[in-house]
Amino acid sequence: MSSQALPAMTDEHALALKQRPVVVKLGGSVVRSAELPAWLDAIAASPLPIVVVPGGGALADEVRAAQARLGFGDGAAHRMALLAMDQLAWAVAGLRAGFEVGDTEEALRASLVHGRVAVWAPYGLVADRSDIPQSWTVTSDSLALWLGRRLGAACCYVIKSIRRHAKFGAMQLARDGVVDEAFPALVKDAGFPVFLLGRGDQRAFAAWLSDMSRPPCGATID
């Protein structure tokens, strides 16, 4: 996979994409980093409809540690990790005016219709689904792609606290522990492009959000 520049879109194509949401997956490490304000500023200034999916961050890490220590099953850990994402959703939404938490597709779409940034709290939509594995093979990375398919997303940006390189394959990212095990298969079936951004990419991201006729920023994940 190469991060070489893609051709700029036609005005018609850009207009069509503007009507579909952009899913932005904020890694848990990003949420607790000094770069978070710059990412949120870029999102808040965008004229595009955006759905933010925060990772579980340190709260999800604590779930993993508690599971190892206490020995409860993956089903309980799955629900606890979703609740960790819910808590981070409320935290992120509380940092900027115009950010609004939604726990259903209808609530997320309503936020977008009213010109707000939608922030997904996944527990209510995901916890009882039998088609989503209740294990650590599926975490917030894959859930962002799952939500993107349901919302008809234009694309998904996965933001991590890493240095972005020239090449990123989904399988290698999973092997390196950057994304979860289920992510590569979901990327293949996503139906929209998925891009990786890392430390220092906020300015390029903000520029693309303000003008979708530009070539997409970030490294394409395939």
mmCIF file of C-alpha atoms in Angstrom:
data_model
loop_
_atom_site.group_PDB
_atom_site.id
_atom_site.type_symbol
_atom_site.label_atom_id
_atom_site.label_comp_id
_atom_site.label_asym_id
_atom_site.label_seq_id
_atom_site.Cartn_x
_atom_site.Cartn_y
_atom_site.Cartn_z
ATOM 1 C CA MET A 1 0.000 0.000 0.000
ATOM 2 C CA SER A 2 1.281 3.441 -0.878
ATOM 3 C CA SER A 3 0.402 6.860 0.467
ATOM 4 C CA GLN A 4 1.031 8.485 -2.904
ATOM 5 C CA ALA A 5 -1.201 11.438 -3.710
ATOM 6 C CA LEU A 6 -4.583 10.586 -5.158
ATOM 7 C CA PRO A 7 -6.149 12.679 -7.916
ATOM 8 C CA ALA A 8 -8.335 15.568 -6.851
ATOM 9 C CA MET A 9 -12.074 14.906 -7.002
ATOM 10 C CA THR A 10 -14.478 16.536 -9.403
ATOM 11 C CA ASP A 11 -16.870 19.120 -7.962
ATOM 12 C CA GLU A 12 -19.785 16.698 -8.407
ATOM 13 C CA HIS A 13 -17.986 13.916 -6.575
ATOM 14 C CA ALA A 14 -16.964 16.238 -3.748
ATOM 15 C CA LEU A 15 -20.550 17.500 -3.401
ATOM 16 C CA ALA A 16 -21.884 13.949 -3.181
ATOM 17 C CA LEU A 17 -19.383 13.042 -0.475
ATOM 18 C CA LYS A 18 -20.224 16.157 1.523
ATOM 19 C CA GLN A 19 -23.686 14.715 2.092
ATOM 20 C CA ARG A 20 -22.238 11.566 3.694
ATOM 21 C CA PRO A 21 -20.604 11.591 7.123
ATOM 22 C CA VAL A 22 -16.895 11.334 7.729
ATOM 23 C CA VAL A 23 -16.137 8.900 10.553
ATOM 24 C CA VAL A 24 -13.171 9.943 12.687
ATOM 25 C CA LYS A 25 -11.755 7.290 15.012
ATOM 26 C CA LEU A 26 -9.791 8.983 17.799
ATOM 27 C CA GLY A 27 -7.405 6.492 19.348
ATOM 28 C CA GLY A 28 -7.480 6.239 23.113
ATOM 29 C CA SER A 29 -3.867 7.371 23.299
ATOM 30 C CA VAL A 30 -4.782 10.449 21.235
ATOM 31 C CA VAL A 31 -7.576 11.329 23.654
ATOM 32 C CA ARG A 32 -5.105 11.519 26.510
ATOM 33 C CA SER A 33 -2.343 13.247 24.527
ATOM 34 C CA ALA A 34 -1.328 16.898 24.269
ATOM 35 C CA GLU A 35 -2.367 16.828 20.591
ATOM 36 C CA LEU A 36 -6.066 16.249 21.340
ATOM 37 C CA PRO A 37 -7.047 19.966 21.305
ATOM 38 C CA ALA A 38 -5.608 20.416 17.801
ATOM 39 C CA TRP A 39 -7.530 17.402 16.478
ATOM 40 C CA LEU A 40 -10.762 18.649 18.076
ATOM 41 C CA ASP A 41 -10.210 22.142 16.668
ATOM 42 C CA ALA A 42 -9.878 20.684 13.155
ATOM 43 C CA ILE A 43 -13.066 18.671 13.600
ATOM 44 C CA ALA A 44 -15.016 21.567 15.120
ATOM 45 C CA ALA A 45 -14.100 23.911 12.262
ATOM 46 C CA SER A 46 -15.137 21.496 9.521
ATOM 47 C CA PRO A 47 -18.258 22.173 7.439
ATOM 48 C CA LEU A 48 -18.594 18.429 6.797
ATOM 49 C CA PRO A 49 -20.836 16.068 8.785
ATOM 50 C CA ILE A 50 -18.525 14.240 11.195
ATOM 51 C CA VAL A 51 -19.078 11.319 13.547
ATOM 52 C CA VAL A 52 -16.340 10.902 16.150
ATOM 53 C CA VAL A 53 -15.636 7.451 17.578
ATOM 54 C CA PRO A 54 -13.382 7.735 20.649
ATOM 55 C CA GLY A 55 -11.406 4.719 21.760
ATOM 56 C CA GLY A 56 -11.656 3.477 25.315
ATOM 57 C CA GLY A 57 -8.190 4.708 26.221
ATOM 58 C CA ALA A 58 -6.892 4.136 29.724
ATOM 59 C CA LEU A 59 -10.355 3.017 30.832
ATOM 60 C CA ALA A 60 -10.297 0.108 28.369
ATOM 61 C CA ASP A 61 -6.736 -0.677 29.442
ATOM 62 C CA GLU A 62 -8.006 -0.966 33.000
ATOM 63 C CA VAL A 63 -10.693 -3.406 31.830
ATOM 64 C CA ARG A 64 -7.975 -5.620 30.313
ATOM 65 C CA ALA A 65 -5.946 -5.452 33.520
ATOM 66 C CA ALA A 66 -8.982 -6.201 35.674
ATOM 67 C CA GLN A 67 -9.917 -9.182 33.502
ATOM 68 C CA ALA A 68 -6.413 -10.611 33.852
ATOM 69 C CA ARG A 69 -6.486 -10.034 37.600
ATOM 70 C CA LEU A 70 -10.040 -11.153 38.413
ATOM 71 C CA GLY A 71 -10.678 -13.676 35.659
ATOM 72 C CA PHE A 72 -14.104 -12.611 34.390
ATOM 73 C CA GLY A 73 -15.049 -13.678 30.867
ATOM 74 C CA ASP A 74 -14.815 -11.942 27.531
ATOM 75 C CA GLY A 75 -18.531 -11.178 27.487
ATOM 76 C CA ALA A 76 -18.244 -9.049 30.601
ATOM 77 C CA ALA A 77 -15.017 -7.466 29.358
ATOM 78 C CA HIS A 78 -16.691 -6.602 26.052
ATOM 79 C CA ARG A 79 -19.493 -4.735 27.804
ATOM 80 C CA MET A 80 -17.095 -2.986 30.143
ATOM 81 C CA ALA A 81 -14.922 -1.870 27.217
ATOM 82 C CA LEU A 82 -18.003 -0.470 25.452
ATOM 83 C CA LEU A 83 -18.844 1.459 28.599
ATOM 84 C CA ALA A 84 -15.286 2.796 28.590
ATOM 85 C CA MET A 85 -15.914 4.124 25.081
ATOM 86 C CA ASP A 86 -19.184 5.656 26.290
ATOM 87 C CA GLN A 87 -17.338 7.515 29.037
ATOM 88 C CA LEU A 88 -14.704 8.829 26.626
ATOM 89 C CA ALA A 89 -17.498 9.937 24.285
ATOM 90 C CA TRP A 90 -18.935 12.087 27.039
ATOM 91 C CA ALA A 91 -15.479 13.419 27.875
ATOM 92 C CA VAL A 92 -14.721 14.375 24.262
ATOM 93 C CA ALA A 93 -18.160 15.932 23.726
ATOM 94 C CA GLY A 94 -17.673 17.992 26.864
ATOM 95 C CA LEU A 95 -14.551 19.639 25.452
ATOM 96 C CA ARG A 96 -16.109 21.526 22.544
ATOM 97 C CA ALA A 97 -19.371 23.381 21.993
ATOM 98 C CA GLY A 98 -21.418 21.781 19.239
ATOM 99 C CA PHE A 99 -20.279 18.225 20.002
ATOM 100 C CA GLU A 100 -23.186 15.946 20.909
ATOM 101 C CA VAL A 101 -23.224 12.362 22.188
ATOM 102 C CA GLY A 102 -25.462 9.879 20.385
ATOM 103 C CA ASP A 103 -26.063 6.223 21.242
ATOM 104 C CA THR A 104 -28.279 5.235 18.291
ATOM 105 C CA GLU A 105 -28.061 5.716 14.549
ATOM 106 C CA GLU A 106 -31.084 7.995 14.723
ATOM 107 C CA ALA A 107 -29.489 10.187 17.385
ATOM 108 C CA LEU A 108 -26.230 10.440 15.453
ATOM 109 C CA ARG A 109 -28.029 11.373 12.235
ATOM 110 C CA ALA A 110 -30.136 13.960 14.091
ATOM 111 C CA SER A 111 -26.988 15.605 15.436
ATOM 112 C CA LEU A 112 -25.571 15.827 11.919
ATOM 113 C CA VAL A 113 -28.819 17.270 10.520
ATOM 114 C CA HIS A 114 -28.639 20.026 13.136
ATOM 115 C CA GLY A 115 -25.063 20.855 12.186
ATOM 116 C CA ARG A 116 -23.430 19.338 15.241
ATOM 117 C CA VAL A 117 -20.490 16.984 15.527
ATOM 118 C CA ALA A 118 -21.863 13.578 16.541
ATOM 119 C CA VAL A 119 -19.863 11.599 19.124
ATOM 120 C CA TRP A 120 -20.732 7.915 19.334
ATOM 121 C CA ALA A 121 -21.394 6.167 22.633
ATOM 122 C CA PRO A 122 -21.624 2.557 21.388
ATOM 123 C CA TYR A 123 -22.955 0.531 24.308
ATOM 124 C CA GLY A 124 -26.667 0.807 23.511
ATOM 125 C CA LEU A 125 -26.199 -0.071 19.849
ATOM 126 C CA VAL A 126 -23.588 -2.807 20.173
ATOM 127 C CA ALA A 127 -23.739 -4.581 23.540
ATOM 128 C CA ASP A 128 -26.508 -7.073 22.725
ATOM 129 C CA ARG A 129 -25.664 -7.744 19.083
ATOM 130 C CA SER A 130 -24.931 -11.374 18.280
ATOM 131 C CA ASP A 131 -23.118 -10.514 15.021
ATOM 132 C CA ILE A 132 -20.298 -8.659 16.800
ATOM 133 C CA PRO A 133 -17.826 -10.931 18.621
ATOM 134 C CA GLN A 134 -17.706 -10.312 22.344
ATOM 135 C CA SER A 135 -13.949 -10.512 22.578
ATOM 136 C CA TRP A 136 -10.838 -8.359 22.249
ATOM 137 C CA THR A 137 -10.626 -9.250 18.549
ATOM 138 C CA VAL A 138 -13.094 -6.391 17.991
ATOM 139 C CA THR A 139 -12.305 -3.059 19.599
ATOM 140 C CA SER A 140 -13.072 0.574 18.816
ATOM 141 C CA ASP A 141 -11.083 0.477 15.547
ATOM 142 C CA SER A 142 -13.321 -2.163 13.994
ATOM 143 C CA LEU A 143 -16.428 -0.674 15.559
ATOM 144 C CA ALA A 144 -15.689 2.611 13.780
ATOM 145 C CA LEU A 145 -15.743 0.778 10.433
ATOM 146 C CA TRP A 146 -18.894 -1.122 11.416
ATOM 147 C CA LEU A 147 -20.632 2.155 12.239
ATOM 148 C CA GLY A 148 -19.362 3.742 9.041
ATOM 149 C CA ARG A 149 -21.031 1.051 6.962
ATOM 150 C CA ARG A 150 -24.331 1.538 8.765
ATOM 151 C CA LEU A 151 -24.221 5.306 8.291
ATOM 152 C CA GLY A 152 -23.092 5.190 4.657
ATOM 153 C CA ALA A 153 -19.870 7.017 5.464
ATOM 154 C CA ALA A 154 -17.857 8.843 2.823
ATOM 155 C CA CYS A 155 -14.639 7.660 4.455
ATOM 156 C CA CYS A 156 -13.033 6.883 7.799
ATOM 157 C CA TYR A 157 -9.959 8.488 9.317
ATOM 158 C CA VAL A 158 -8.203 6.422 11.987
ATOM 159 C CA ILE A 159 -6.071 8.707 14.151
ATOM 160 C CA LYS A 160 -3.302 7.145 16.204
ATOM 161 C CA SER A 161 -0.420 8.464 18.316
ATOM 162 C CA ILE A 162 2.178 7.111 15.911
ATOM 163 C CA ARG A 163 4.445 8.475 13.233
ATOM 164 C CA ARG A 164 2.816 7.874 9.889
ATOM 165 C CA HIS A 165 4.998 6.093 7.341
ATOM 166 C CA ALA A 166 4.728 5.668 3.585
ATOM 167 C CA LYS A 167 3.120 2.238 3.676
ATOM 168 C CA PHE A 168 0.384 0.805 5.857
ATOM 169 C CA GLY A 169 -1.341 -2.509 5.250
ATOM 170 C CA ALA A 170 -4.217 -3.503 7.494
ATOM 171 C CA MET A 171 -2.725 -6.934 8.185
ATOM 172 C CA GLN A 172 0.596 -5.451 9.268
ATOM 173 C CA LEU A 173 -1.135 -2.900 11.477
ATOM 174 C CA ALA A 174 -3.020 -5.743 13.162
ATOM 175 C CA ARG A 175 0.162 -7.776 13.605
ATOM 176 C CA ASP A 176 1.853 -4.754 15.163
ATOM 177 C CA GLY A 177 -1.043 -4.252 17.577
ATOM 178 C CA VAL A 178 -1.916 -0.835 16.145
ATOM 179 C CA VAL A 179 -5.448 -2.042 15.277
ATOM 180 C CA ASP A 180 -7.466 -5.068 16.369
ATOM 181 C CA GLU A 181 -7.569 -8.505 14.730
ATOM 182 C CA ALA A 182 -10.914 -7.995 13.027
ATOM 183 C CA PHE A 183 -9.883 -4.725 11.388
ATOM 184 C CA PRO A 184 -8.296 -6.090 8.161
ATOM 185 C CA ALA A 185 -11.416 -7.991 7.113
ATOM 186 C CA LEU A 186 -13.632 -5.006 7.864
ATOM 187 C CA VAL A 187 -11.395 -2.669 5.849
ATOM 188 C CA LYS A 188 -11.727 -4.997 2.871
ATOM 189 C CA ASP A 189 -15.529 -4.944 3.100
ATOM 190 C CA ALA A 190 -15.972 -1.358 4.269
ATOM 191 C CA GLY A 191 -17.214 0.088 0.985
ATOM 192 C CA PHE A 192 -15.412 3.396 1.665
ATOM 193 C CA PRO A 193 -11.752 4.433 1.882
ATOM 194 C CA VAL A 194 -9.941 4.230 5.216
ATOM 195 C CA PHE A 195 -7.011 6.493 6.011
ATOM 196 C CA LEU A 196 -4.452 6.539 8.812
ATOM 197 C CA LEU A 197 -3.259 9.753 10.430
ATOM 198 C CA GLY A 198 -0.600 10.166 13.082
ATOM 199 C CA ARG A 199 1.228 12.691 15.168
ATOM 200 C CA GLY A 200 1.556 16.103 13.543
ATOM 201 C CA ASP A 201 -1.079 15.497 10.839
ATOM 202 C CA GLN A 202 -3.670 17.903 12.238
ATOM 203 C CA ARG A 203 -2.984 20.735 9.789
ATOM 204 C CA ALA A 204 -3.269 18.520 6.716
ATOM 205 C CA PHE A 205 -6.451 16.989 8.141
ATOM 206 C CA ALA A 206 -7.984 20.404 8.776
ATOM 207 C CA ALA A 207 -7.143 21.505 5.229
ATOM 208 C CA TRP A 208 -8.835 18.443 3.724
ATOM 209 C CA LEU A 209 -11.919 18.844 5.936
ATOM 210 C CA SER A 210 -12.297 22.400 4.672
ATOM 211 C CA ASP A 211 -11.977 21.404 1.004
ATOM 212 C CA MET A 212 -12.874 17.860 -0.029
ATOM 213 C CA SER A 213 -11.854 18.544 -3.626
ATOM 214 C CA ARG A 214 -8.266 18.147 -2.389
ATOM 215 C CA PRO A 215 -6.670 14.703 -2.557
ATOM 216 C CA PRO A 216 -7.355 12.866 0.722
ATOM 217 C CA CYS A 217 -4.677 13.279 3.359
ATOM 218 C CA GLY A 218 -3.144 10.425 5.295
ATOM 219 C CA ALA A 219 -1.988 6.973 4.311
ATOM 220 C CA THR A 220 -4.591 4.746 2.702
ATOM 221 C CA ILE A 221 -5.070 1.516 4.658
ATOM 222 C CA ASP A 222 -5.721 -1.534 2.502
#
